[in-house]
mmCIF file of C-alpha atoms and ligand atoms in Angstrom:
data_model
loop_
_atom_site.group_PDB
_atom_site.id
_atom_site.type_symbol
_atom_site.label_atom_id
_atom_site.label_comp_id
_atom_site.label_asym_id
_atom_site.label_seq_id
_atom_site.Cartn_x
_atom_site.Cartn_y
_atom_site.Cartn_z
ATOM 1 C CA UNK A 1 9.222 23.479 -29.323
ATOM 2 C CA UNK A 2 12.330 21.371 -28.892
ATOM 3 C CA UNK A 3 11.050 20.419 -25.452
ATOM 4 C CA UNK A 4 7.629 19.285 -26.749
ATOM 5 C CA UNK A 5 9.193 17.302 -29.583
ATOM 6 C CA UNK A 6 11.533 15.485 -27.161
ATOM 7 C CA UNK A 7 8.729 14.896 -24.651
ATOM 8 C CA UNK A 8 6.381 13.380 -27.236
ATOM 9 C CA UNK A 9 9.101 11.289 -28.898
ATOM 10 C CA UNK A 10 10.424 9.958 -25.548
ATOM 11 C CA UNK A 11 6.897 8.946 -24.514
ATOM 12 C CA UNK A 12 6.424 7.244 -27.903
ATOM 13 C CA UNK A 13 9.773 5.435 -27.516
ATOM 14 C CA UNK A 14 8.783 4.070 -24.096
ATOM 15 C CA UNK A 15 5.366 2.998 -25.405
ATOM 16 C CA UNK A 16 7.180 0.926 -28.044
ATOM 17 C CA UNK A 17 9.681 -0.427 -25.489
ATOM 18 C CA UNK A 18 7.142 -1.583 -22.903
ATOM 19 C CA UNK A 19 4.900 -3.273 -25.478
ATOM 20 C CA UNK A 20 7.916 -5.483 -26.312
ATOM 21 C CA UNK A 21 9.243 -5.935 -22.744
ATOM 22 C CA UNK A 22 5.995 -6.091 -20.794
ATOM 23 C CA UNK A 23 6.634 -8.295 -17.760
ATOM 24 C CA UNK A 24 8.453 -7.614 -14.478
ATOM 25 C CA UNK A 25 9.825 -11.057 -13.630
ATOM 26 C CA UNK A 26 12.723 -11.966 -11.355
ATOM 27 C CA UNK A 27 15.031 -9.648 -9.431
ATOM 28 C CA UNK A 28 14.017 -6.736 -11.723
ATOM 29 C CA UNK A 29 10.510 -6.689 -10.204
ATOM 30 C CA UNK A 30 11.380 -7.909 -6.709
ATOM 31 C CA UNK A 31 10.953 -6.363 -3.293
ATOM 32 C CA UNK A 32 14.655 -7.102 -2.724
ATOM 33 C CA UNK A 33 15.533 -4.789 -5.627
ATOM 34 C CA UNK A 34 13.122 -2.136 -4.345
ATOM 35 C CA UNK A 35 14.823 -2.262 -0.964
ATOM 36 C CA UNK A 36 18.162 -1.749 -2.726
ATOM 37 C CA UNK A 37 16.770 1.272 -4.637
ATOM 38 C CA UNK A 38 15.371 2.857 -1.441
ATOM 39 C CA UNK A 39 18.545 2.364 0.625
ATOM 40 C CA UNK A 40 19.709 4.342 2.599
ATOM 41 C CA UNK A 41 16.728 6.735 2.772
ATOM 42 C CA UNK A 42 13.672 4.508 3.160
ATOM 43 C CA UNK A 43 12.886 1.030 4.411
ATOM 44 C CA UNK A 44 10.249 -1.070 2.673
ATOM 45 C CA UNK A 45 8.012 -1.265 5.755
ATOM 46 C CA UNK A 46 7.950 2.558 6.118
ATOM 47 C CA UNK A 47 5.255 2.997 3.457
ATOM 48 C CA UNK A 48 2.776 0.595 5.100
ATOM 49 C CA UNK A 49 -0.720 2.146 5.202
ATOM 50 C CA UNK A 50 0.426 5.209 3.225
ATOM 51 C CA UNK A 51 -1.113 6.956 0.243
ATOM 52 C CA UNK A 52 1.538 7.194 -2.466
ATOM 53 C CA UNK A 53 2.003 8.035 -6.151
ATOM 54 C CA UNK A 54 4.441 6.987 -8.821
ATOM 55 C CA UNK A 55 5.257 9.260 -11.751
ATOM 56 C CA UNK A 56 6.089 7.316 -14.936
ATOM 57 C CA UNK A 57 5.059 3.795 -13.933
ATOM 58 C CA UNK A 58 5.995 2.001 -17.180
ATOM 59 C CA UNK A 59 4.946 -1.651 -16.855
ATOM 60 C CA UNK A 60 4.046 -1.255 -13.174
ATOM 61 C CA UNK A 61 6.973 -2.952 -11.466
ATOM 62 C CA UNK A 62 7.371 -0.154 -8.865
ATOM 63 C CA UNK A 63 3.589 -0.015 -8.355
ATOM 64 C CA UNK A 64 3.557 -3.747 -7.566
ATOM 65 C CA UNK A 65 6.578 -3.370 -5.278
ATOM 66 C CA UNK A 66 4.732 -0.581 -3.439
ATOM 67 C CA UNK A 67 1.639 -2.789 -3.100
ATOM 68 C CA UNK A 68 3.817 -5.521 -1.602
ATOM 69 C CA UNK A 69 5.123 -3.092 1.024
ATOM 70 C CA UNK A 70 1.528 -2.684 2.282
ATOM 71 C CA UNK A 71 0.646 0.805 1.027
ATOM 72 C CA UNK A 72 -3.024 1.790 1.337
ATOM 73 C CA UNK A 73 -3.369 3.309 -2.139
ATOM 74 C CA UNK A 74 -1.177 4.051 -5.170
ATOM 75 C CA UNK A 75 -1.743 6.671 -7.853
ATOM 76 C CA UNK A 76 0.069 5.219 -10.888
ATOM 77 C CA UNK A 77 0.734 7.520 -13.830
ATOM 78 C CA UNK A 78 2.008 6.569 -17.276
ATOM 79 C CA UNK A 79 1.605 8.732 -20.391
ATOM 80 C CA UNK A 80 2.673 6.229 -23.067
ATOM 81 C CA UNK A 81 1.025 3.313 -24.883
ATOM 82 C CA UNK A 82 2.359 1.204 -21.982
ATOM 83 C CA UNK A 83 -0.665 2.405 -19.998
ATOM 84 C CA UNK A 84 -2.565 -0.744 -21.078
ATOM 85 C CA UNK A 85 0.368 -2.929 -19.943
ATOM 86 C CA UNK A 86 0.478 -1.093 -16.608
ATOM 87 C CA UNK A 87 -3.265 -1.657 -15.972
ATOM 88 C CA UNK A 88 -2.926 -5.326 -16.953
ATOM 89 C CA UNK A 89 0.130 -5.991 -14.714
ATOM 90 C CA UNK A 90 -1.205 -4.483 -11.488
ATOM 91 C CA UNK A 91 -1.546 -7.015 -8.656
ATOM 92 C CA UNK A 92 -4.331 -5.373 -6.594
ATOM 93 C CA UNK A 93 -6.324 -3.092 -8.932
ATOM 94 C CA UNK A 94 -8.697 -2.089 -6.112
ATOM 95 C CA UNK A 95 -5.787 -0.317 -4.386
ATOM 96 C CA UNK A 96 -4.531 1.517 -7.499
ATOM 97 C CA UNK A 97 -5.751 4.519 -9.501
ATOM 98 C CA UNK A 98 -4.169 4.517 -12.968
ATOM 99 C CA UNK A 99 -3.919 7.830 -14.822
ATOM 100 C CA UNK A 100 -2.725 8.219 -18.397
ATOM 101 C CA UNK A 101 -1.027 11.573 -17.852
ATOM 102 C CA UNK A 102 2.411 13.193 -17.963
ATOM 103 C CA UNK A 103 4.101 13.969 -14.646
ATOM 104 C CA UNK A 104 3.259 17.684 -14.727
ATOM 105 C CA UNK A 105 -0.452 16.743 -14.907
ATOM 106 C CA UNK A 106 -0.441 14.908 -11.561
ATOM 107 C CA UNK A 107 -3.525 16.290 -9.754
ATOM 108 C CA UNK A 108 -2.772 18.500 -6.703
ATOM 109 C CA UNK A 109 -4.167 15.963 -4.179
ATOM 110 C CA UNK A 110 -2.318 17.589 -1.270
ATOM 111 C CA UNK A 111 -2.634 14.469 0.911
ATOM 112 C CA UNK A 112 -0.006 12.048 -0.416
ATOM 113 C CA UNK A 113 2.658 10.684 1.956
ATOM 114 C CA UNK A 114 5.242 9.706 -0.690
ATOM 115 C CA UNK A 115 5.758 10.288 -4.398
ATOM 116 C CA UNK A 116 8.265 8.243 -6.395
ATOM 117 C CA UNK A 117 9.886 9.121 -9.741
ATOM 118 C CA UNK A 118 12.265 6.251 -10.436
ATOM 119 C CA UNK A 119 14.173 6.502 -13.703
ATOM 120 C CA UNK A 120 11.794 9.136 -15.065
ATOM 121 C CA UNK A 121 12.942 12.751 -14.541
ATOM 122 C CA UNK A 122 16.198 12.182 -16.456
ATOM 123 C CA UNK A 123 14.007 11.471 -19.523
ATOM 124 C CA UNK A 124 12.192 14.811 -19.249
ATOM 125 C CA UNK A 125 13.932 17.861 -20.746
ATOM 126 C CA UNK A 126 12.107 20.324 -18.485
ATOM 127 C CA UNK A 127 11.400 18.439 -15.230
ATOM 128 C CA UNK A 128 10.570 21.556 -13.132
ATOM 129 C CA UNK A 129 6.774 21.379 -13.788
ATOM 130 C CA UNK A 130 6.834 17.711 -12.722
ATOM 131 C CA UNK A 131 8.632 18.553 -9.466
ATOM 132 C CA UNK A 132 6.111 21.354 -8.927
ATOM 133 C CA UNK A 133 3.180 18.944 -9.440
ATOM 134 C CA UNK A 134 4.728 16.470 -6.983
ATOM 135 C CA UNK A 135 5.139 19.256 -4.423
ATOM 136 C CA UNK A 136 1.440 20.180 -4.706
ATOM 137 C CA UNK A 137 0.265 16.555 -4.476
ATOM 138 C CA UNK A 138 2.124 15.844 -1.195
ATOM 139 C CA UNK A 139 0.924 16.918 2.234
ATOM 140 C CA UNK A 140 3.210 18.980 4.416
ATOM 141 C CA UNK A 141 5.893 16.584 5.673
ATOM 142 C CA UNK A 142 5.422 14.247 2.676
ATOM 143 C CA UNK A 143 8.457 12.983 0.751
ATOM 144 C CA UNK A 144 9.503 13.043 -2.913
ATOM 145 C CA UNK A 145 11.879 10.170 -3.775
ATOM 146 C CA UNK A 146 13.761 10.398 -7.076
ATOM 147 C CA UNK A 147 16.263 8.107 -8.794
ATOM 148 C CA UNK A 148 18.396 9.596 -11.584
ATOM 149 C CA UNK A 149 21.240 8.546 -13.877
ATOM 150 C CA UNK A 150 24.453 10.032 -12.508
ATOM 151 C CA UNK A 151 27.193 11.906 -14.339
ATOM 152 C CA UNK A 152 29.811 10.987 -11.752
ATOM 153 C CA UNK A 153 31.155 7.454 -12.210
ATOM 154 C CA UNK A 154 29.841 7.219 -15.777
ATOM 155 C CA UNK A 155 32.574 9.159 -17.644
ATOM 156 C CA UNK A 156 33.895 6.333 -19.811
ATOM 157 C CA UNK A 157 30.447 4.849 -20.324
ATOM 158 C CA UNK A 158 29.059 8.210 -21.481
ATOM 159 C CA UNK A 159 31.953 8.704 -23.895
ATOM 160 C CA UNK A 160 30.905 5.433 -25.550
ATOM 161 C CA UNK A 161 27.138 5.624 -25.282
ATOM 162 C CA UNK A 162 26.480 9.282 -26.177
ATOM 163 C CA UNK A 163 27.684 9.001 -29.816
ATOM 164 C CA UNK A 164 26.030 5.581 -30.151
ATOM 165 C CA UNK A 165 22.677 6.929 -28.942
ATOM 166 C CA UNK A 166 22.585 9.514 -31.732
ATOM 167 C CA UNK A 167 21.976 6.534 -34.028
ATOM 168 C CA UNK A 168 20.250 3.983 -31.793
ATOM 169 C CA UNK A 169 17.402 6.225 -30.629
ATOM 170 C CA UNK A 170 16.311 6.399 -34.268
ATOM 171 C CA UNK A 171 16.404 2.645 -34.979
ATOM 172 C CA UNK A 172 13.259 0.579 -35.457
ATOM 173 C CA UNK A 173 12.619 -2.088 -32.813
ATOM 174 C CA UNK A 174 13.916 -5.142 -34.671
ATOM 175 C CA UNK A 175 17.236 -3.443 -35.626
ATOM 176 C CA UNK A 176 17.741 -2.156 -32.069
ATOM 177 C CA UNK A 177 16.899 -5.604 -30.634
ATOM 178 C CA UNK A 178 19.563 -7.132 -32.917
ATOM 179 C CA UNK A 179 22.129 -4.573 -31.750
ATOM 180 C CA UNK A 180 21.202 -5.358 -28.130
ATOM 181 C CA UNK A 181 21.904 -9.040 -28.843
ATOM 182 C CA UNK A 182 25.351 -8.118 -30.229
ATOM 183 C CA UNK A 183 26.179 -6.022 -27.145
ATOM 184 C CA UNK A 184 24.788 -8.616 -24.702
ATOM 185 C CA UNK A 185 27.593 -11.198 -25.052
ATOM 186 C CA UNK A 186 30.628 -8.926 -24.508
ATOM 187 C CA UNK A 187 28.692 -7.428 -21.593
ATOM 188 C CA UNK A 188 28.459 -10.876 -19.969
ATOM 189 C CA UNK A 189 32.256 -11.183 -20.193
ATOM 190 C CA UNK A 190 32.646 -7.687 -18.770
ATOM 191 C CA UNK A 191 30.496 -8.656 -15.772
ATOM 192 C CA UNK A 192 32.701 -11.725 -15.227
ATOM 193 C CA UNK A 193 35.883 -9.578 -15.376
ATOM 194 C CA UNK A 194 34.336 -7.184 -12.870
ATOM 195 C CA UNK A 195 34.266 -10.020 -10.315
ATOM 196 C CA UNK A 196 38.083 -9.999 -10.312
ATOM 197 C CA UNK A 197 39.093 -6.494 -11.414
ATOM 198 C CA UNK A 198 38.183 -2.947 -10.243
ATOM 199 C CA UNK A 199 36.772 -1.968 -13.666
ATOM 200 C CA UNK A 200 34.518 1.063 -14.361
ATOM 201 C CA UNK A 201 30.889 0.549 -13.218
ATOM 202 C CA UNK A 202 31.898 -2.514 -11.195
ATOM 203 C CA UNK A 203 29.341 -1.745 -8.470
ATOM 204 C CA UNK A 204 26.509 -1.544 -10.968
ATOM 205 C CA UNK A 205 27.647 -4.678 -12.841
ATOM 206 C CA UNK A 206 27.848 -6.864 -9.738
ATOM 207 C CA UNK A 207 25.130 -5.404 -7.507
ATOM 208 C CA UNK A 208 22.486 -4.774 -10.164
ATOM 209 C CA UNK A 209 23.070 -6.198 -13.645
ATOM 210 C CA UNK A 210 24.463 -9.582 -12.611
ATOM 211 C CA UNK A 211 21.345 -10.236 -10.509
ATOM 212 C CA UNK A 212 18.995 -9.719 -13.466
ATOM 213 C CA UNK A 213 17.710 -12.478 -15.758
ATOM 214 C CA UNK A 214 19.138 -12.569 -19.326
ATOM 215 C CA UNK A 215 15.838 -11.122 -20.619
ATOM 216 C CA UNK A 216 16.012 -8.181 -18.210
ATOM 217 C CA UNK A 217 19.689 -7.519 -18.988
ATOM 218 C CA UNK A 218 18.648 -7.216 -22.639
ATOM 219 C CA UNK A 219 15.833 -4.833 -21.639
ATOM 220 C CA UNK A 220 18.300 -2.699 -19.666
ATOM 221 C CA UNK A 221 20.636 -2.390 -22.682
ATOM 222 C CA UNK A 222 17.623 -1.537 -24.869
ATOM 223 C CA UNK A 223 16.447 1.018 -22.308
ATOM 224 C CA UNK A 224 19.819 2.791 -22.506
ATOM 225 C CA UNK A 225 19.788 2.998 -26.301
ATOM 226 C CA UNK A 226 16.108 3.604 -27.084
ATOM 227 C CA UNK A 227 14.706 6.809 -25.504
ATOM 228 C CA UNK A 228 14.964 10.037 -27.453
ATOM 229 C CA UNK A 229 16.052 12.027 -24.381
ATOM 230 C CA UNK A 230 18.273 11.003 -21.448
ATOM 231 C CA UNK A 231 20.269 13.283 -19.154
ATOM 232 C CA UNK A 232 23.010 12.230 -16.730
ATOM 233 C CA UNK A 233 22.838 14.371 -13.584
ATOM 234 C CA UNK A 234 25.743 15.710 -11.567
ATOM 235 C CA UNK A 235 25.329 15.789 -7.799
ATOM 236 C CA UNK A 236 24.695 19.551 -7.789
ATOM 237 C CA UNK A 237 22.125 19.343 -10.622
ATOM 238 C CA UNK A 238 20.274 16.549 -8.817
ATOM 239 C CA UNK A 239 20.211 18.513 -5.576
ATOM 240 C CA UNK A 240 19.082 21.714 -7.335
ATOM 241 C CA UNK A 241 16.196 19.880 -9.010
ATOM 242 C CA UNK A 242 14.417 19.323 -5.693
ATOM 243 C CA UNK A 243 15.665 22.453 -3.896
ATOM 244 C CA UNK A 244 14.330 24.691 -6.717
ATOM 245 C CA UNK A 245 10.975 22.930 -6.358
ATOM 246 C CA UNK A 246 10.701 24.082 -2.727
ATOM 247 C CA UNK A 247 11.702 20.815 -1.046
ATOM 248 C CA UNK A 248 13.706 20.935 2.159
ATOM 249 C CA UNK A 249 16.039 18.483 3.894
ATOM 250 C CA UNK A 250 17.201 17.353 0.422
ATOM 251 C CA UNK A 251 19.554 14.393 0.777
ATOM 252 C CA UNK A 252 21.540 12.566 -1.913
ATOM 253 C CA UNK A 253 23.121 9.132 -2.191
ATOM 254 C CA UNK A 254 25.525 8.077 -4.972
ATOM 255 C CA UNK A 255 23.978 4.646 -5.561
ATOM 256 C CA UNK A 256 26.403 1.882 -6.585
ATOM 257 C CA UNK A 257 28.761 4.532 -7.966
ATOM 258 C CA UNK A 258 26.681 5.353 -11.071
ATOM 259 C CA UNK A 259 23.397 7.062 -10.128
ATOM 260 C CA UNK A 260 21.758 9.474 -7.679
ATOM 261 C CA UNK A 261 18.949 8.763 -5.279
ATOM 262 C CA UNK A 262 17.491 11.996 -3.967
ATOM 263 C CA UNK A 263 14.850 12.550 -1.316
ATOM 264 C CA UNK A 264 13.235 15.805 -0.250
ATOM 265 C CA UNK A 265 10.475 16.798 2.149
ATOM 266 C CA UNK A 266 7.628 19.245 1.599
ATOM 267 C CA UNK A 267 7.833 21.841 4.387
HETATM 268 C C1 SAM B 1 12.746 4.124 -17.512
HETATM 269 S S1 SAM B 1 11.009 4.124 -17.414
HETATM 270 C C2 SAM B 1 10.753 3.847 -15.677
HETATM 271 C C3 SAM B 1 9.484 3.095 -15.393
HETATM 272 C C4 SAM B 1 9.259 2.759 -13.923
HETATM 273 N N1 SAM B 1 9.370 3.916 -13.067
HETATM 274 C C5 SAM B 1 10.249 1.710 -13.475
HETATM 275 O O1 SAM B 1 11.201 2.013 -12.744
HETATM 276 O O2 SAM B 1 10.073 0.554 -13.865
HETATM 277 C C6 SAM B 1 10.540 5.820 -17.609
HETATM 278 C C7 SAM B 1 9.026 6.010 -17.722
HETATM 279 O O3 SAM B 1 8.728 7.398 -17.676
HETATM 280 C C8 SAM B 1 7.677 7.659 -18.579
HETATM 281 N N2 SAM B 1 7.718 9.072 -18.985
HETATM 282 C C9 SAM B 1 8.391 9.628 -20.019
HETATM 283 N N3 SAM B 1 8.123 10.950 -20.097
HETATM 284 C C10 SAM B 1 7.263 11.235 -19.088
HETATM 285 C C11 SAM B 1 6.602 12.424 -18.651
HETATM 286 N N4 SAM B 1 6.793 13.592 -19.267
HETATM 287 N N5 SAM B 1 5.785 12.338 -17.571
HETATM 288 C C12 SAM B 1 5.615 11.152 -16.931
HETATM 289 N N6 SAM B 1 6.196 9.994 -17.315
HETATM 290 C C13 SAM B 1 7.016 10.034 -18.374
HETATM 291 C C14 SAM B 1 7.935 6.711 -19.724
HETATM 292 O O4 SAM B 1 6.794 6.512 -20.531
HETATM 293 C C15 SAM B 1 8.435 5.475 -19.019
HETATM 294 O O5 SAM B 1 7.429 4.543 -18.774
#
């Protein structure tokens, strides 16, 4: 029951979020950023001609990045009210099938080369059925690529954000947007200090956040405070997620010192 309540509320929260932050401009939606997300496991030209899926597509930035890499076809799934935004934002609709479904409802195609879940599984309380659906949709030798919030490297941040989130996930949009504005300015100073000092989350501040436009930095703060459910994965939890789903050759990368990229292969 708890699981269903969190699932439905998180999907509702993202629907609200993406209706307010609907575009994918700048570095946030760029192929350069996609290349950074995929490193060191995949190169952007590796997916050329492939049939792929994305679980939890939001406003479609990853779908459009995938199209730019030259994929043959993308299955894009999004369960929230952002589905309309996703369909509207897609660059080459003839190469995309959009499905308004949760991750566990991904059809068992059995012929996909790659499936991506970027920033999604950590918002799902019980992700095992989603991993199982991804496993069934891939062909033997296909890859599941996952990006997750990390526990390691986020200790101080989590000590601050966890109590704050108890309140912020319940706030209406305009109050949360005002709070984001208040946080935005000290954050800019923090980024500047990170250029000179080895402060916590320095890698993330300089290699990700600093490259974003002001609008997208605000979205990223909002995205941290808004969703009902968010889990920060330890290395062993991230590894177990794919191993328990039957994936082999599971490899992990601690990206910019704050998150986990995980890739596994269907035997
Ligand atoms: C942080 S966003 C990531 C969006 C996109 N992958 C990106 O990187 O831009 C997480 C997305 O997962 C979706 N989501 C939440 N619960 C889900 C579920 N149970 N199954 C599939 N997607 C879900 C949300 O609606 C949201 O659009």
